[in-house]
Amino acid sequence: QKEIVMQYIKDDKIIFSEEKITYYIKAAKSELEWNYYEDYMETENTILLIFDKKRHYGVIPKRVFSKEDLEKLLELLERKFNS
């Protein structure tokens, strides 16, 4: 499966792949394995990636994705957390 890119503010982006999540924020690059996250939750407008014993979460706004990419991301999350 190809990567799913969340592009926002100028050069900042997040790339979701089967192996990891790669963050490009300002001049920094950070790669996190999927096992860093414990679960996810979907709301009407966001996807929450839950970590740190379910005490913290990252917020991903759905509006930055095309309908097709959002469906692919949700399928990827389902495979990662509910398999």
CSV table of C-alpha atoms in Angstrom, one decimal:
chain,number,residue,atom,x,y,z
A,1,GLN,CA,0.0,0.0,0.0
A,2,LYS,CA,1.3,3.4,-0.8
A,3,GLU,CA,1.8,6.1,1.8
A,4,ILE,CA,-0.9,8.4,3.0
A,5,VAL,CA,0.3,12.0,3.3
A,6,MET,CA,-1.3,14.6,5.6
A,7,GLN,CA,-0.1,18.0,4.3
A,8,TYR,CA,-0.7,21.1,6.3
A,9,ILE,CA,1.0,24.5,7.1
A,10,LYS,CA,3.6,25.0,4.4
A,11,ASP,CA,6.2,22.2,4.5
A,12,ASP,CA,4.8,20.5,7.5
A,13,LYS,CA,3.4,17.0,6.9
A,14,ILE,CA,2.8,13.6,8.3
A,15,ILE,CA,3.3,10.4,6.3
A,16,PHE,CA,1.5,7.3,7.3
A,17,SER,CA,2.9,4.0,6.0
A,18,GLU,CA,2.5,0.4,6.8
A,19,GLU,CA,5.8,0.5,8.8
A,20,LYS,CA,5.7,3.8,10.6
A,21,ILE,CA,4.4,7.4,10.9
A,22,THR,CA,6.9,10.1,9.8
A,23,TYR,CA,6.4,13.6,11.0
A,24,TYR,CA,8.0,16.6,9.2
A,25,ILE,CA,7.5,19.6,11.4
A,26,LYS,CA,9.5,22.8,10.6
A,27,ALA,CA,13.1,21.6,10.2
A,28,ALA,CA,12.7,18.4,12.2
A,29,LYS,CA,11.9,14.9,11.1
A,30,SER,CA,10.6,12.3,13.5
A,31,GLU,CA,9.8,8.7,12.8
A,32,LEU,CA,7.6,6.6,15.1
A,33,GLU,CA,6.8,2.9,14.9
A,34,TRP,CA,3.2,2.0,15.1
A,35,ASN,CA,3.7,0.3,18.5
A,36,TYR,CA,4.3,3.7,20.0
A,37,TYR,CA,0.6,4.2,19.8
A,38,GLU,CA,-1.9,2.1,21.7
A,39,ASP,CA,-5.1,2.7,19.9
A,40,TYR,CA,-7.1,5.2,17.9
A,41,MET,CA,-10.5,6.8,18.1
A,42,GLU,CA,-12.5,8.4,15.4
A,43,THR,CA,-14.8,11.4,16.0
A,44,GLU,CA,-16.9,13.4,13.6
A,45,ASN,CA,-14.0,15.7,12.6
A,46,THR,CA,-10.9,14.1,13.9
A,47,ILE,CA,-8.9,11.0,14.4
A,48,LEU,CA,-7.1,10.6,17.8
A,49,LEU,CA,-3.9,8.5,18.0
A,50,ILE,CA,-3.7,7.4,21.7
A,51,PHE,CA,-0.5,6.8,23.5
A,52,ASP,CA,1.1,6.9,27.0
A,53,LYS,CA,-1.2,4.4,28.7
A,54,LYS,CA,-4.2,6.1,27.1
A,55,ARG,CA,-3.4,9.4,28.9
A,56,HIS,CA,-2.4,11.4,25.8
A,57,TYR,CA,-3.3,11.6,22.1
A,58,GLY,CA,-2.4,13.2,18.9
A,59,VAL,CA,-5.1,15.0,16.9
A,60,ILE,CA,-5.4,14.5,13.2
A,61,PRO,CA,-8.1,16.7,11.5
A,62,LYS,CA,-10.0,14.8,8.9
A,63,ARG,CA,-10.5,17.9,6.7
A,64,VAL,CA,-6.9,17.7,5.4
A,65,PHE,CA,-7.5,14.4,3.6
A,66,SER,CA,-9.3,13.6,0.4
A,67,LYS,CA,-12.2,11.2,0.9
A,68,GLU,CA,-10.1,8.4,-0.7
A,69,ASP,CA,-7.1,9.0,1.5
A,70,LEU,CA,-9.2,9.3,4.7
A,71,GLU,CA,-10.7,5.8,3.9
A,72,LYS,CA,-7.2,4.4,3.3
A,73,LEU,CA,-6.0,5.9,6.6
A,74,LEU,CA,-9.0,4.4,8.5
A,75,GLU,CA,-8.3,1.0,6.9
A,76,LEU,CA,-4.7,1.2,7.9
A,77,LEU,CA,-5.6,2.2,11.5
A,78,GLU,CA,-8.1,-0.7,11.7
A,79,ARG,CA,-5.4,-3.1,10.6
A,80,LYS,CA,-2.8,-1.7,13.1
A,81,PHE,CA,-5.1,-1.6,16.1
A,82,ASN,CA,-7.8,-4.2,15.6
A,83,SER,CA,-6.0,-7.1,14.1
